[in-house]
PDB file of N, CA and C in Angstrom:
ATOM      1  N   MET A   1       0.539  -1.006  -0.149  1.00 78.00           N
ATOM      2  CA  MET A   1       0.334  -0.480  -0.123  1.00 78.00           C
ATOM      3  C   MET A   1       0.770   1.265   0.183  1.00 78.00           C
ATOM      4  N   GLU A   2       0.507   2.449  -1.184  1.00 84.00           N
ATOM      5  CA  GLU A   2       1.321   3.074  -0.841  1.00 84.00           C
ATOM      6  C   GLU A   2       0.195   4.781  -0.531  1.00 84.00           C
ATOM      7  N   LYS A   3       1.079   5.178   0.678  1.00 83.00           N
ATOM      8  CA  LYS A   3       0.723   6.048   0.808  1.00 83.00           C
ATOM      9  C   LYS A   3       1.331   7.815   0.440  1.00 83.00           C
ATOM     10  N   MET A   4       0.082   8.510   0.245  1.00 79.00           N
ATOM     11  CA  MET A   4       0.726  10.019  -0.327  1.00 79.00           C
ATOM     12  C   MET A   4       0.565  10.950   1.087  1.00 79.00           C
ATOM     13  N   VAL A   5       1.402  12.076   0.868  1.00 81.00           N
ATOM     14  CA  VAL A   5       1.442  12.737   2.354  1.00 81.00           C
ATOM     15  C   VAL A   5       2.371  14.295   1.406  1.00 81.00           C
ATOM     16  N   ARG A   6       1.011  15.132   1.707  1.00 72.00           N
ATOM     17  CA  ARG A   6       1.220  16.195   1.350  1.00 72.00           C
ATOM     18  C   ARG A   6       1.311  17.274   2.234  1.00 72.00           C
ATOM     19  N   HIS A   7       1.625  18.356   2.290  1.00 71.00           N
ATOM     20  CA  HIS A   7       1.599  20.029   3.351  1.00 71.00           C
ATOM     21  C   HIS A   7       1.298  21.103   2.146  1.00 71.00           C
ATOM     22  N   ALA A   8       0.573  21.533   3.100  1.00 64.00           N
ATOM     23  CA  ALA A   8       0.435  23.194   2.251  1.00 64.00           C
ATOM     24  C   ALA A   8       1.878  23.865   1.342  1.00 64.00           C
ATOM     25  N   SER A   9       2.636  23.711   2.292  1.00 68.00           N
ATOM     26  CA  SER A   9       4.076  24.058   1.716  1.00 68.00           C
ATOM     27  C   SER A   9       4.441  23.515   0.476  1.00 68.00           C
ATOM     28  N   ASP A  10       3.524  22.083   0.213  1.00 69.00           N
ATOM     29  CA  ASP A  10       3.973  21.588  -0.909  1.00 69.00           C
ATOM     30  C   ASP A  10       3.679  22.430  -2.132  1.00 69.00           C
ATOM     31  N   ASN A  11       2.862  22.891  -1.772  1.00 66.00           N
ATOM     32  CA  ASN A  11       1.974  24.086  -3.323  1.00 66.00           C
ATOM     33  C   ASN A  11       2.540  24.903  -3.189  1.00 66.00           C
ATOM     34  N   LYS A  12       2.303  25.573  -4.268  1.00 66.00           N
ATOM     35  CA  LYS A  12       2.706  26.971  -4.824  1.00 66.00           C
ATOM     36  C   LYS A  12       1.817  27.927  -4.028  1.00 66.00           C
ATOM     37  N   TYR A  13       0.812  27.915  -4.019  1.00 64.00           N
ATOM     38  CA  TYR A  13      -0.775  29.060  -3.516  1.00 64.00           C
ATOM     39  C   TYR A  13      -1.479  27.618  -3.341  1.00 64.00           C
ATOM     40  N   LEU A  14      -1.760  27.926  -2.098  1.00 61.00           N
ATOM     41  CA  LEU A  14      -3.003  26.927  -1.321  1.00 61.00           C
ATOM     42  C   LEU A  14      -3.732  27.404  -0.688  1.00 61.00           C
ATOM     43  N   HIS A  15      -4.803  28.284  -0.511  1.00 68.00           N
ATOM     44  CA  HIS A  15      -5.543  29.230   0.362  1.00 68.00           C
ATOM     45  C   HIS A  15      -6.758  28.212   0.637  1.00 68.00           C
ATOM     46  N   ARG A  16      -7.123  27.321   0.358  1.00 69.00           N
ATOM     47  CA  ARG A  16      -8.348  26.853   1.078  1.00 69.00           C
ATOM     48  C   ARG A  16      -8.908  26.922   2.302  1.00 69.00           C
ATOM     49  N   ASP A  17      -8.082  26.739   3.277  1.00 76.00           N
ATOM     50  CA  ASP A  17      -8.151  26.236   4.702  1.00 76.00           C
ATOM     51  C   ASP A  17      -8.393  27.902   5.145  1.00 76.00           C
ATOM     52  N   PHE A  18      -7.677  29.285   4.603  1.00 78.00           N
ATOM     53  CA  PHE A  18      -8.257  30.774   5.079  1.00 78.00           C
ATOM     54  C   PHE A  18      -9.646  30.428   4.723  1.00 78.00           C
ATOM     55  N   HIS A  19     -10.236  30.117   3.369  1.00 78.00           N
ATOM     56  CA  HIS A  19     -11.514  30.768   3.102  1.00 78.00           C
ATOM     57  C   HIS A  19     -12.579  29.730   4.270  1.00 78.00           C
ATOM     58  N   GLY A  20     -12.535  29.035   4.077  1.00 84.00           N
ATOM     59  CA  GLY A  20     -13.248  28.107   5.104  1.00 84.00           C
ATOM     60  C   GLY A  20     -13.455  28.597   6.709  1.00 84.00           C
ATOM     61  N   ILE A  21     -12.083  28.767   7.327  1.00 88.00           N
ATOM     62  CA  ILE A  21     -12.176  29.835   8.433  1.00 88.00           C
ATOM     63  C   ILE A  21     -12.939  30.362   8.369  1.00 88.00           C
ATOM     64  N   LEU A  22     -12.671  31.610   7.950  1.00 87.00           N
ATOM     65  CA  LEU A  22     -13.530  32.551   6.916  1.00 87.00           C
ATOM     66  C   LEU A  22     -14.775  32.745   7.074  1.00 87.00           C
ATOM     67  N   ASN A  23     -15.135  32.017   6.251  1.00 90.00           N
ATOM     68  CA  ASN A  23     -16.610  31.674   6.156  1.00 90.00           C
ATOM     69  C   ASN A  23     -17.331  30.912   7.890  1.00 90.00           C
ATOM     70  N   LEU A  24     -16.468  29.893   8.266  1.00 94.00           N
ATOM     71  CA  LEU A  24     -16.961  30.108  10.133  1.00 94.00           C
ATOM     72  C   LEU A  24     -16.915  31.187  11.052  1.00 94.00           C
ATOM     73  N   GLY A  25     -16.129  31.861  10.353  1.00 93.00           N
ATOM     74  CA  GLY A  25     -16.074  33.110  11.541  1.00 93.00           C
ATOM     75  C   GLY A  25     -17.358  34.222  11.094  1.00 93.00           C
ATOM     76  N   ILE A  26     -17.626  34.083   9.982  1.00 95.00           N
ATOM     77  CA  ILE A  26     -18.359  35.190   9.372  1.00 95.00           C
ATOM     78  C   ILE A  26     -19.601  34.744  10.040  1.00 95.00           C
ATOM     79  N   GLU A  27     -19.967  33.208   9.453  1.00 96.00           N
ATOM     80  CA  GLU A  27     -21.423  32.460  10.085  1.00 96.00           C
ATOM     81  C   GLU A  27     -21.333  32.758  11.826  1.00 96.00           C
ATOM     82  N   TYR A  28     -20.524  32.612  12.640  1.00 97.00           N
ATOM     83  CA  TYR A  28     -20.741  32.905  13.618  1.00 97.00           C
ATOM     84  C   TYR A  28     -20.991  34.244  14.061  1.00 97.00           C
ATOM     85  N   LEU A  29     -19.919  35.544  13.464  1.00 96.00           N
ATOM     86  CA  LEU A  29     -20.231  36.414  13.833  1.00 96.00           C
ATOM     87  C   LEU A  29     -22.293  36.582  13.565  1.00 96.00           C
ATOM     88  N   GLN A  30     -22.843  36.388  12.204  1.00 97.00           N
ATOM     89  CA  GLN A  30     -23.983  36.454  12.246  1.00 97.00           C
ATOM     90  C   GLN A  30     -24.936  36.112  13.184  1.00 97.00           C
ATOM     91  N   GLU A  31     -24.665  34.656  13.546  1.00 97.00           N
ATOM     92  CA  GLU A  31     -25.331  33.901  14.475  1.00 97.00           C
ATOM     93  C   GLU A  31     -25.377  34.760  16.003  1.00 97.00           C
ATOM     94  N   GLN A  32     -24.698  35.035  16.311  1.00 97.00           N
ATOM     95  CA  GLN A  32     -24.109  35.441  17.478  1.00 97.00           C
ATOM     96  C   GLN A  32     -25.064  37.331  18.052  1.00 97.00           C
ATOM     97  N   TYR A  33     -24.547  37.723  16.789  1.00 97.00           N
ATOM     98  CA  TYR A  33     -24.880  39.114  16.813  1.00 97.00           C
ATOM     99  C   TYR A  33     -25.088  40.142  15.316  1.00 97.00           C
ATOM    100  N   GLY A  34     -25.676  39.083  14.439  1.00 97.00           N
ATOM    101  CA  GLY A  34     -26.904  39.691  13.973  1.00 97.00           C
ATOM    102  C   GLY A  34     -25.639  40.007  11.882  1.00 97.00           C
ATOM    103  N   ASP A  35     -26.960  40.452  11.369  1.00 97.00           N
ATOM    104  CA  ASP A  35     -26.023  40.803   9.834  1.00 97.00           C
ATOM    105  C   ASP A  35     -25.266  42.139   9.976  1.00 97.00           C
ATOM    106  N   ASP A  36     -25.688  42.989  11.414  1.00 97.00           N
ATOM    107  CA  ASP A  36     -25.161  44.635  11.118  1.00 97.00           C
ATOM    108  C   ASP A  36     -23.558  44.414  11.356  1.00 97.00           C
ATOM    109  N   ALA A  37     -23.095  43.283  12.543  1.00 97.00           N
ATOM    110  CA  ALA A  37     -22.352  42.743  13.040  1.00 97.00           C
ATOM    111  C   ALA A  37     -21.410  42.141  11.468  1.00 97.00           C
ATOM    112  N   VAL A  38     -21.704  41.268  10.932  1.00 96.00           N
ATOM    113  CA  VAL A  38     -21.143  41.049   9.911  1.00 96.00           C
ATOM    114  C   VAL A  38     -20.652  41.865   8.222  1.00 96.00           C
ATOM    115  N   ILE A  39     -21.715  43.310   8.760  1.00 97.00           N
ATOM    116  CA  ILE A  39     -21.384  43.923   7.535  1.00 97.00           C
ATOM    117  C   ILE A  39     -20.415  44.833   7.949  1.00 97.00           C
ATOM    118  N   GLU A  40     -20.716  45.431   9.286  1.00 96.00           N
ATOM    119  CA  GLU A  40     -19.674  46.164   9.695  1.00 96.00           C
ATOM    120  C   GLU A  40     -18.341  45.335   9.729  1.00 96.00           C
ATOM    121  N   TYR A  41     -18.081  44.321   9.761  1.00 94.00           N
ATOM    122  CA  TYR A  41     -16.519  43.581   9.675  1.00 94.00           C
ATOM    123  C   TYR A  41     -16.107  43.896   8.871  1.00 94.00           C
ATOM    124  N   LEU A  42     -16.876  43.338   7.872  1.00 94.00           N
ATOM    125  CA  LEU A  42     -16.320  43.339   6.622  1.00 94.00           C
ATOM    126  C   LEU A  42     -16.051  44.294   6.173  1.00 94.00           C
ATOM    127  N   GLN A  43     -16.798  45.574   6.084  1.00 96.00           N
ATOM    128  CA  GLN A  43     -16.554  47.053   5.576  1.00 96.00           C
ATOM    129  C   GLN A  43     -15.240  47.463   6.488  1.00 96.00           C
ATOM    130  N   GLU A  44     -15.055  47.183   7.693  1.00 96.00           N
ATOM    131  CA  GLU A  44     -13.584  47.692   8.261  1.00 96.00           C
ATOM    132  C   GLU A  44     -12.368  46.352   7.779  1.00 96.00           C
ATOM    133  N   TYR A  45     -12.652  44.974   7.387  1.00 92.00           N
ATOM    134  CA  TYR A  45     -11.647  44.473   7.241  1.00 92.00           C
ATOM    135  C   TYR A  45     -11.147  44.749   5.389  1.00 92.00           C
ATOM    136  N   THR A  46     -12.481  45.077   4.854  1.00 93.00           N
ATOM    137  CA  THR A  46     -11.733  45.359   3.252  1.00 93.00           C
ATOM    138  C   THR A  46     -10.906  46.709   3.090  1.00 93.00           C
ATOM    139  N   ARG A  47     -11.489  48.029   3.982  1.00 95.00           N
ATOM    140  CA  ARG A  47     -10.852  49.192   4.346  1.00 95.00           C
ATOM    141  C   ARG A  47      -9.279  48.688   4.876  1.00 95.00           C
ATOM    142  N   VAL A  48      -9.241  48.245   5.331  1.00 96.00           N
ATOM    143  CA  VAL A  48      -7.677  47.667   5.748  1.00 96.00           C
ATOM    144  C   VAL A  48      -6.686  46.353   4.957  1.00 96.00           C
ATOM    145  N   PHE A  49      -7.431  45.756   4.340  1.00 93.00           N
ATOM    146  CA  PHE A  49      -6.913  44.968   3.700  1.00 93.00           C
ATOM    147  C   PHE A  49      -6.866  45.447   2.121  1.00 93.00           C
ATOM    148  N   HIS A  50      -7.868  46.214   1.446  1.00 95.00           N
ATOM    149  CA  HIS A  50      -7.358  46.808   0.077  1.00 95.00           C
ATOM    150  C   HIS A  50      -6.734  47.781   0.171  1.00 95.00           C
ATOM    151  N   LYS A  51      -6.226  48.780   1.670  1.00 97.00           N
ATOM    152  CA  LYS A  51      -5.912  50.033   1.629  1.00 97.00           C
ATOM    153  C   LYS A  51      -4.056  50.506   0.385  1.00 97.00           C
ATOM    154  N   PRO A  52      -3.716  49.530   0.403  1.00 96.00           N
ATOM    155  CA  PRO A  52      -2.894  50.051  -0.852  1.00 96.00           C
ATOM    156  C   PRO A  52      -3.307  50.081  -1.595  1.00 96.00           C
ATOM    157  N   LEU A  53      -4.393  48.945  -2.287  1.00 96.00           N
ATOM    158  CA  LEU A  53      -4.753  49.135  -3.560  1.00 96.00           C
ATOM    159  C   LEU A  53      -5.711  50.443  -3.010  1.00 96.00           C
ATOM    160  N   ILE A  54      -6.534  50.333  -2.756  1.00 96.00           N
ATOM    161  CA  ILE A  54      -7.425  51.916  -2.652  1.00 96.00           C
ATOM    162  C   ILE A  54      -6.243  53.440  -2.987  1.00 96.00           C
ATOM    163  N   ASP A  55      -5.134  53.160  -2.372  1.00 97.00           N
ATOM    164  CA  ASP A  55      -4.598  54.423  -2.418  1.00 97.00           C
ATOM    165  C   ASP A  55      -3.829  54.205  -3.818  1.00 97.00           C
ATOM    166  N   ALA A  56      -3.234  53.145  -4.161  1.00 97.00           N
ATOM    167  CA  ALA A  56      -3.037  53.045  -5.911  1.00 97.00           C
ATOM    168  C   ALA A  56      -4.077  53.584  -6.873  1.00 97.00           C
ATOM    169  N   VAL A  57      -5.018  53.147  -6.737  1.00 96.00           N
ATOM    170  CA  VAL A  57      -6.482  53.703  -7.540  1.00 96.00           C
ATOM    171  C   VAL A  57      -6.536  55.343  -7.530  1.00 96.00           C
ATOM    172  N   LYS A  58      -6.142  55.747  -6.141  1.00 96.00           N
ATOM    173  CA  LYS A  58      -6.584  57.273  -6.066  1.00 96.00           C
ATOM    174  C   LYS A  58      -5.496  57.750  -6.993  1.00 96.00           C
ATOM    175  N   ALA A  59      -4.123  56.927  -7.119  1.00 97.00           N
ATOM    176  CA  ALA A  59      -2.781  57.486  -7.292  1.00 97.00           C
ATOM    177  C   ALA A  59      -3.174  57.447  -9.076  1.00 97.00           C
ATOM    178  N   ASP A  60      -3.590  56.051  -9.105  1.00 96.00           N
ATOM    179  CA  ASP A  60      -2.740  55.424 -10.769  1.00 96.00           C
ATOM    180  C   ASP A  60      -4.261  55.602 -11.436  1.00 96.00           C
ATOM    181  N   GLY A  61      -5.814  55.520 -11.178  1.00 95.00           N
ATOM    182  CA  GLY A  61      -6.660  55.608 -11.579  1.00 95.00           C
ATOM    183  C   GLY A  61      -6.619  53.622 -11.805  1.00 95.00           C
ATOM    184  N   LEU A  62      -7.643  53.345 -12.513  1.00 96.00           N
ATOM    185  CA  LEU A  62      -8.411  51.614 -13.223  1.00 96.00           C
ATOM    186  C   LEU A  62      -6.709  50.755 -13.268  1.00 96.00           C
ATOM    187  N   SER A  63      -5.785  51.210 -13.884  1.00 96.00           N
ATOM    188  CA  SER A  63      -5.154  50.818 -13.914  1.00 96.00           C
ATOM    189  C   SER A  63      -4.335  50.038 -13.092  1.00 96.00           C
ATOM    190  N   ALA A  64      -4.053  50.673 -12.003  1.00 97.00           N
ATOM    191  CA  ALA A  64      -4.320  49.657 -10.296  1.00 97.00           C
ATOM    192  C   ALA A  64      -4.531  48.441 -10.213  1.00 97.00           C
ATOM    193  N   ILE A  65      -6.312  48.741 -10.411  1.00 97.00           N
ATOM    194  CA  ILE A  65      -7.169  47.583 -10.350  1.00 97.00           C
ATOM    195  C   ILE A  65      -6.522  46.180 -11.674  1.00 97.00           C
ATOM    196  N   GLN A  66      -6.590  46.517 -12.714  1.00 96.00           N
ATOM    197  CA  GLN A  66      -5.720  45.557 -13.656  1.00 96.00           C
ATOM    198  C   GLN A  66      -4.831  45.232 -13.157  1.00 96.00           C
ATOM    199  N   LYS A  67      -3.733  46.048 -12.923  1.00 96.00           N
ATOM    200  CA  LYS A  67      -2.194  45.201 -12.180  1.00 96.00           C
ATOM    201  C   LYS A  67      -2.908  44.198 -11.192  1.00 96.00           C
ATOM    202  N   TYR A  68      -3.589  44.766 -10.434  1.00 95.00           N
ATOM    203  CA  TYR A  68      -3.955  43.835  -9.121  1.00 95.00           C
ATOM    204  C   TYR A  68      -4.399  42.701  -9.577  1.00 95.00           C
ATOM    205  N   PHE A  69      -6.038  42.818 -10.494  1.00 93.00           N
ATOM    206  CA  PHE A  69      -6.097  41.296 -10.772  1.00 93.00           C
ATOM    207  C   PHE A  69      -5.200  40.670 -11.786  1.00 93.00           C
ATOM    208  N   GLU A  70      -4.288  41.024 -12.560  1.00 93.00           N
ATOM    209  CA  GLU A  70      -3.238  40.579 -12.778  1.00 93.00           C
ATOM    210  C   GLU A  70      -2.385  39.172 -12.337  1.00 93.00           C
ATOM    211  N   ARG A  71      -2.055  40.073 -11.050  1.00 91.00           N
ATOM    212  CA  ARG A  71      -0.805  39.240 -10.098  1.00 91.00           C
ATOM    213  C   ARG A  71      -1.686  38.663  -9.233  1.00 91.00           C
ATOM    214  N   ILE A  72      -3.216  38.806  -9.160  1.00 88.00           N
ATOM    215  CA  ILE A  72      -3.827  37.699  -8.446  1.00 88.00           C
ATOM    216  C   ILE A  72      -4.581  36.247  -9.375  1.00 88.00           C
ATOM    217  N   PHE A  73      -4.756  36.870 -11.145  1.00 87.00           N
ATOM    218  CA  PHE A  73      -4.736  35.807 -11.819  1.00 87.00           C
ATOM    219  C   PHE A  73      -4.047  34.614 -12.337  1.00 87.00           C
ATOM    220  N   GLU A  74      -2.423  35.594 -12.182  1.00 87.00           N
ATOM    221  CA  GLU A  74      -1.098  34.880 -12.199  1.00 87.00           C
ATOM    222  C   GLU A  74      -1.078  34.225 -11.058  1.00 87.00           C
ATOM    223  N   ILE A  75      -0.826  34.442  -9.749  1.00 82.00           N
ATOM    224  CA  ILE A  75      -0.624  33.662  -8.752  1.00 82.00           C
ATOM    225  C   ILE A  75      -2.020  32.402  -8.868  1.00 82.00           C
ATOM    226  N   GLU A  76      -3.002  32.758  -9.381  1.00 80.00           N
ATOM    227  CA  GLU A  76      -4.198  31.539  -9.136  1.00 80.00           C
ATOM    228  C   GLU A  76      -3.733  30.419 -10.529  1.00 80.00           C
ATOM    229  N   GLU A  77      -2.749  31.410 -11.599  1.00 80.00           N
ATOM    230  CA  GLU A  77      -2.361  30.501 -12.830  1.00 80.00           C
ATOM    231  C   GLU A  77      -3.505  30.036 -13.767  1.00 80.00           C
ATOM    232  N   VAL A  78      -4.525  31.149 -14.055  1.00 82.00           N
ATOM    233  CA  VAL A  78      -5.347  30.927 -15.015  1.00 82.00           C
ATOM    234  C   VAL A  78      -5.444  32.443 -16.040  1.00 82.00           C
ATOM    235  N   GLU A  79      -3.874  32.826 -15.653  1.00 78.00           N
ATOM    236  CA  GLU A  79      -3.990  34.484 -16.393  1.00 78.00           C
ATOM    237  C   GLU A  79      -4.490  34.123 -17.806  1.00 78.00           C
ATOM    238  N   GLU A  80      -4.012  33.235 -18.904  1.00 83.00           N
ATOM    239  CA  GLU A  80      -4.761  32.857 -19.947  1.00 83.00           C
ATOM    240  C   GLU A  80      -6.113  32.754 -20.389  1.00 83.00           C
ATOM    241  N   ASP A  81      -6.745  32.798 -19.215  1.00 83.00           N
ATOM    242  CA  ASP A  81      -8.250  32.627 -19.390  1.00 83.00           C
ATOM    243  C   ASP A  81      -8.570  34.310 -19.162  1.00 83.00           C
ATOM    244  N   ILE A  82      -8.319  34.941 -18.976  1.00 90.00           N
ATOM    245  CA  ILE A  82      -8.565  36.415 -18.917  1.00 90.00           C
ATOM    246  C   ILE A  82      -8.656  37.791 -19.859  1.00 90.00           C
ATOM    247  N   LEU A  83      -9.598  38.871 -20.183  1.00 93.00           N
ATOM    248  CA  LEU A  83      -8.913  39.963 -20.923  1.00 93.00           C
ATOM    249  C   LEU A  83      -9.486  40.549 -20.134  1.00 93.00           C
ATOM    250  N   PHE A  84      -8.613  41.400 -20.202  1.00 95.00           N
ATOM    251  CA  PHE A  84      -8.719  43.022 -19.602  1.00 95.00           C
ATOM    252  C   PHE A  84      -9.164  44.326 -21.100  1.00 95.00           C
ATOM    253  N   GLU A  85     -10.116  45.003 -21.259  1.00 96.00           N
ATOM    254  CA  GLU A  85     -10.241  46.051 -21.865  1.00 96.00           C
ATOM    255  C   GLU A  85     -10.827  46.968 -21.104  1.00 96.00           C
ATOM    256  N   MET A  86      -9.659  48.373 -21.489  1.00 95.00           N
ATOM    257  CA  MET A  86      -9.466  49.543 -20.400  1.00 95.00           C
ATOM    258  C   MET A  86     -10.205  50.254 -21.505  1.00 95.00           C
ATOM    259  N   GLY A  87     -11.523  50.669 -20.832  1.00 93.00           N
ATOM    260  CA  GLY A  87     -11.694  52.346 -21.363  1.00 93.00           C
ATOM    261  C   GLY A  87     -11.705  53.257 -20.593  1.00 93.00           C
ATOM    262  N   VAL A  88     -12.111  54.594 -21.524  1.00 90.00           N
ATOM    263  CA  VAL A  88     -11.646  55.656 -20.339  1.00 90.00           C
ATOM    264  C   VAL A  88     -11.922  55.772 -19.509  1.00 90.00           C
ATOM    265  N   ASP A  89     -13.207  55.613 -18.614  1.00 93.00           N
ATOM    266  CA  ASP A  89     -13.632  55.476 -17.622  1.00 93.00           C
ATOM    267  C   ASP A  89     -13.979  54.399 -17.347  1.00 93.00           C
ATOM    268  N   THR A  90     -13.815  53.168 -17.650  1.00 96.00           N
ATOM    269  CA  THR A  90     -14.027  51.657 -17.419  1.00 96.00           C
ATOM    270  C   THR A  90     -12.903  50.779 -17.195  1.00 96.00           C
ATOM    271  N   LEU A  91     -13.364  49.575 -16.504  1.00 96.00           N
ATOM    272  CA  LEU A  91     -11.909  48.406 -16.824  1.00 96.00           C
ATOM    273  C   LEU A  91     -12.994  46.936 -17.292  1.00 96.00           C
ATOM    274  N   THR A  92     -12.926  46.669 -17.884  1.00 97.00           N
ATOM    275  CA  THR A  92     -14.016  45.373 -18.289  1.00 97.00           C
ATOM    276  C   THR A  92     -13.103  44.164 -17.963  1.00 97.00           C
ATOM    277  N   ILE A  93     -13.552  43.110 -17.340  1.00 94.00           N
ATOM    278  CA  ILE A  93     -12.859  41.583 -17.218  1.00 94.00           C
ATOM    279  C   ILE A  93     -13.295  41.004 -17.096  1.00 94.00           C
ATOM    280  N   VAL A  94     -12.849  40.133 -18.559  1.00 94.00           N
ATOM    281  CA  VAL A  94     -13.325  38.882 -18.992  1.00 94.00           C
ATOM    282  C   VAL A  94     -12.895  37.853 -18.891  1.00 94.00           C
ATOM    283  N   ILE A  95     -13.898  36.969 -18.330  1.00 87.00           N
ATOM    284  CA  ILE A  95     -12.906  36.111 -17.637  1.00 87.00           C
ATOM    285  C   ILE A  95     -14.034  34.443 -18.261  1.00 87.00           C
TER     286      ILE A  95
END
């Protein structure tokens, strides 16, 4: 019998556990404190987590968002499946 042993560190990019735990945390907030607590938490988390992106958009406009998603899609190894269309005041991402 063969046994395959894998660790998260064996993968270039693995965040499944993060999403599972985040979902459980949000469910807990909702059950214990209600929808308003979930909304408040997500708004504050987003402001803090995305502050560098928000600052980049203020400085560079929509191209900062395109660069952000290009990095994300490269990490996810799906960059060949994505098309960016930059307009004067729009950025369309076709997946």
